[in-house]
């Protein structure tokens, strides 16, 4: 039952993240709001990699993602990573999810919620600020945004 609930949460957050990534303008990949900030392209690529981290938590195997240079490549990579992450979740069990990983002293479930989903949501919030500063309409995540009202 826990794996089913987490998979449902994963699906919802991936849907929300994809809506936001669809708004990223390719011609602004090099833009950043401040000299200390990362670029829009790097932030978007970071978000696109998160679903593969779910697979890494579940299987113990991580892979390095090439950085997409366009929105179409970004969305393609994100969709591939979603499939990989979802397959790892769907092929798992509650016992596997509840197991503590000695290297980090946390259960897989805690890692997925705290270090994957919550971390992704944090960076998604950053991306909404970047888009707003670029005057790009921001989609709602858990209800309509000001741009959708």
mmCIF file of C-alpha atoms in Angstrom:
data_model
loop_
_atom_site.group_PDB
_atom_site.id
_atom_site.type_symbol
_atom_site.label_atom_id
_atom_site.label_comp_id
_atom_site.label_asym_id
_atom_site.label_seq_id
_atom_site.Cartn_x
_atom_site.Cartn_y
_atom_site.Cartn_z
ATOM 1 C CA UNK A 1 0.000 0.000 0.000
ATOM 2 C CA UNK A 2 2.817 2.468 0.802
ATOM 3 C CA UNK A 3 4.438 1.948 -2.587
ATOM 4 C CA UNK A 4 1.106 2.636 -4.300
ATOM 5 C CA UNK A 5 0.645 5.894 -2.377
ATOM 6 C CA UNK A 6 4.194 6.993 -3.146
ATOM 7 C CA UNK A 7 3.783 6.103 -6.830
ATOM 8 C CA UNK A 8 0.613 8.206 -6.961
ATOM 9 C CA UNK A 9 2.446 11.130 -5.339
ATOM 10 C CA UNK A 10 5.339 10.646 -7.782
ATOM 11 C CA UNK A 11 2.929 10.756 -10.738
ATOM 12 C CA UNK A 12 1.264 13.959 -9.492
ATOM 13 C CA UNK A 13 4.552 15.758 -8.898
ATOM 14 C CA UNK A 14 5.945 14.682 -12.276
ATOM 15 C CA UNK A 15 2.792 15.991 -14.001
ATOM 16 C CA UNK A 16 3.194 19.338 -12.229
ATOM 17 C CA UNK A 17 6.896 19.518 -13.007
ATOM 18 C CA UNK A 18 6.326 18.757 -16.696
ATOM 19 C CA UNK A 19 3.757 21.576 -16.930
ATOM 20 C CA UNK A 20 6.407 23.954 -15.642
ATOM 21 C CA UNK A 21 9.214 22.618 -17.842
ATOM 22 C CA UNK A 22 6.952 23.094 -20.876
ATOM 23 C CA UNK A 23 7.087 26.846 -20.164
ATOM 24 C CA UNK A 24 10.882 27.144 -20.231
ATOM 25 C CA UNK A 25 11.975 29.248 -23.229
ATOM 26 C CA UNK A 26 14.955 27.675 -25.022
ATOM 27 C CA UNK A 27 16.304 31.096 -25.988
ATOM 28 C CA UNK A 28 16.686 31.956 -22.282
ATOM 29 C CA UNK A 29 18.628 28.832 -21.174
ATOM 30 C CA UNK A 30 21.686 31.004 -20.441
ATOM 31 C CA UNK A 31 19.752 33.615 -18.428
ATOM 32 C CA UNK A 32 20.134 33.902 -14.656
ATOM 33 C CA UNK A 33 18.486 36.348 -12.253
ATOM 34 C CA UNK A 34 21.683 37.136 -10.344
ATOM 35 C CA UNK A 35 25.407 36.577 -10.801
ATOM 36 C CA UNK A 36 25.373 34.035 -7.938
ATOM 37 C CA UNK A 37 22.411 32.145 -9.400
ATOM 38 C CA UNK A 38 22.506 29.182 -11.720
ATOM 39 C CA UNK A 39 21.258 29.589 -15.280
ATOM 40 C CA UNK A 40 17.710 28.813 -16.310
ATOM 41 C CA UNK A 41 18.979 25.939 -18.455
ATOM 42 C CA UNK A 42 20.946 24.352 -15.616
ATOM 43 C CA UNK A 43 17.996 24.680 -13.235
ATOM 44 C CA UNK A 44 15.604 23.152 -15.784
ATOM 45 C CA UNK A 45 18.035 20.306 -16.478
ATOM 46 C CA UNK A 46 18.392 19.693 -12.744
ATOM 47 C CA UNK A 47 14.610 19.367 -12.481
ATOM 48 C CA UNK A 48 14.493 17.033 -15.473
ATOM 49 C CA UNK A 49 16.925 14.661 -13.747
ATOM 50 C CA UNK A 50 14.927 14.211 -10.517
ATOM 51 C CA UNK A 51 12.737 11.297 -11.666
ATOM 52 C CA UNK A 52 15.874 9.260 -12.370
ATOM 53 C CA UNK A 53 16.928 9.841 -8.753
ATOM 54 C CA UNK A 54 13.847 7.875 -7.692
ATOM 55 C CA UNK A 55 15.191 4.944 -9.693
ATOM 56 C CA UNK A 56 18.626 5.385 -8.119
ATOM 57 C CA UNK A 57 17.117 5.281 -4.601
ATOM 58 C CA UNK A 58 15.148 2.150 -5.418
ATOM 59 C CA UNK A 59 17.823 0.251 -7.362
ATOM 60 C CA UNK A 60 21.084 1.717 -6.062
ATOM 61 C CA UNK A 61 22.185 2.516 -9.612
ATOM 62 C CA UNK A 62 22.589 6.152 -10.632
ATOM 63 C CA UNK A 63 23.424 7.444 -14.074
ATOM 64 C CA UNK A 64 24.768 10.781 -15.262
ATOM 65 C CA UNK A 65 22.398 12.706 -17.498
ATOM 66 C CA UNK A 66 23.606 14.738 -20.456
ATOM 67 C CA UNK A 67 22.489 18.357 -20.288
ATOM 68 C CA UNK A 68 19.719 19.249 -22.750
ATOM 69 C CA UNK A 69 20.297 22.371 -24.825
ATOM 70 C CA UNK A 70 16.683 22.871 -25.956
ATOM 71 C CA UNK A 71 13.203 22.590 -24.500
ATOM 72 C CA UNK A 72 12.362 19.628 -26.725
ATOM 73 C CA UNK A 73 15.483 17.735 -25.575
ATOM 74 C CA UNK A 74 14.718 18.710 -21.981
ATOM 75 C CA UNK A 75 11.164 17.344 -22.154
ATOM 76 C CA UNK A 76 12.333 14.178 -23.894
ATOM 77 C CA UNK A 77 14.926 13.569 -21.166
ATOM 78 C CA UNK A 78 12.362 14.306 -18.454
ATOM 79 C CA UNK A 79 9.844 11.864 -19.938
ATOM 80 C CA UNK A 80 12.526 9.164 -20.199
ATOM 81 C CA UNK A 81 13.530 9.784 -16.591
ATOM 82 C CA UNK A 82 9.901 9.606 -15.465
ATOM 83 C CA UNK A 83 9.517 6.205 -17.130
ATOM 84 C CA UNK A 84 12.701 4.968 -15.456
ATOM 85 C CA UNK A 85 11.719 6.279 -12.031
ATOM 86 C CA UNK A 86 8.157 5.029 -12.245
ATOM 87 C CA UNK A 87 9.231 1.570 -13.380
ATOM 88 C CA UNK A 88 11.583 1.327 -10.390
ATOM 89 C CA UNK A 89 8.759 2.307 -8.040
ATOM 90 C CA UNK A 90 6.211 0.004 -9.659
ATOM 91 C CA UNK A 91 8.617 -2.924 -9.522
ATOM 92 C CA UNK A 92 9.203 -2.507 -5.810
ATOM 93 C CA UNK A 93 7.456 -3.520 -2.606
ATOM 94 C CA UNK A 94 6.506 -1.938 0.695
ATOM 95 C CA UNK A 95 9.269 -3.899 2.431
ATOM 96 C CA UNK A 96 11.892 -2.624 -0.016
ATOM 97 C CA UNK A 97 10.591 0.920 0.413
ATOM 98 C CA UNK A 98 10.733 0.641 4.219
ATOM 99 C CA UNK A 99 14.299 -0.706 4.295
ATOM 100 C CA UNK A 100 16.911 1.584 5.817
ATOM 101 C CA UNK A 101 19.950 2.312 3.680
ATOM 102 C CA UNK A 102 22.961 2.128 6.022
ATOM 103 C CA UNK A 103 25.010 4.646 4.027
ATOM 104 C CA UNK A 104 22.508 7.431 4.766
ATOM 105 C CA UNK A 105 20.625 6.045 7.778
ATOM 106 C CA UNK A 106 17.271 6.659 6.138
ATOM 107 C CA UNK A 107 14.590 4.471 4.615
ATOM 108 C CA UNK A 108 14.090 4.525 0.868
ATOM 109 C CA UNK A 109 10.707 6.140 1.486
ATOM 110 C CA UNK A 110 12.270 8.958 3.529
ATOM 111 C CA UNK A 111 14.899 9.492 0.837
ATOM 112 C CA UNK A 112 12.287 9.570 -1.912
ATOM 113 C CA UNK A 113 10.057 12.016 -0.092
ATOM 114 C CA UNK A 114 12.745 14.259 1.386
ATOM 115 C CA UNK A 115 15.656 14.155 -1.007
ATOM 116 C CA UNK A 116 13.826 13.554 -4.273
ATOM 117 C CA UNK A 117 10.238 14.844 -4.228
ATOM 118 C CA UNK A 118 10.605 17.691 -1.711
ATOM 119 C CA UNK A 119 13.939 18.735 -3.200
ATOM 120 C CA UNK A 120 12.375 18.750 -6.675
ATOM 121 C CA UNK A 121 9.455 20.850 -5.428
ATOM 122 C CA UNK A 122 11.939 23.341 -3.935
ATOM 123 C CA UNK A 123 13.700 23.762 -7.295
ATOM 124 C CA UNK A 124 10.356 23.924 -9.067
ATOM 125 C CA UNK A 125 9.552 26.928 -6.892
ATOM 126 C CA UNK A 126 12.828 28.519 -7.937
ATOM 127 C CA UNK A 127 11.924 27.922 -11.570
ATOM 128 C CA UNK A 128 8.567 29.659 -11.144
ATOM 129 C CA UNK A 129 10.423 32.755 -9.911
ATOM 130 C CA UNK A 130 12.797 32.631 -12.882
ATOM 131 C CA UNK A 131 9.847 32.371 -15.274
ATOM 132 C CA UNK A 132 7.963 35.172 -13.565
ATOM 133 C CA UNK A 133 11.027 37.435 -13.832
ATOM 134 C CA UNK A 134 11.139 36.636 -17.563
ATOM 135 C CA UNK A 135 7.422 37.493 -17.841
ATOM 136 C CA UNK A 136 6.532 33.907 -18.789
ATOM 137 C CA UNK A 137 3.080 32.737 -17.679
ATOM 138 C CA UNK A 138 3.369 30.290 -14.778
ATOM 139 C CA UNK A 139 1.012 27.300 -14.602
ATOM 140 C CA UNK A 140 -0.690 26.344 -11.357
ATOM 141 C CA UNK A 141 0.659 23.381 -9.464
ATOM 142 C CA UNK A 142 -2.061 22.611 -6.890
ATOM 143 C CA UNK A 143 -4.729 24.929 -8.227
ATOM 144 C CA UNK A 144 -4.845 27.778 -10.728
ATOM 145 C CA UNK A 145 -2.043 30.322 -10.798
ATOM 146 C CA UNK A 146 -2.565 34.059 -11.154
ATOM 147 C CA UNK A 147 -1.870 33.598 -14.869
ATOM 148 C CA UNK A 148 -4.680 31.039 -15.201
ATOM 149 C CA UNK A 149 -7.402 32.995 -13.382
#
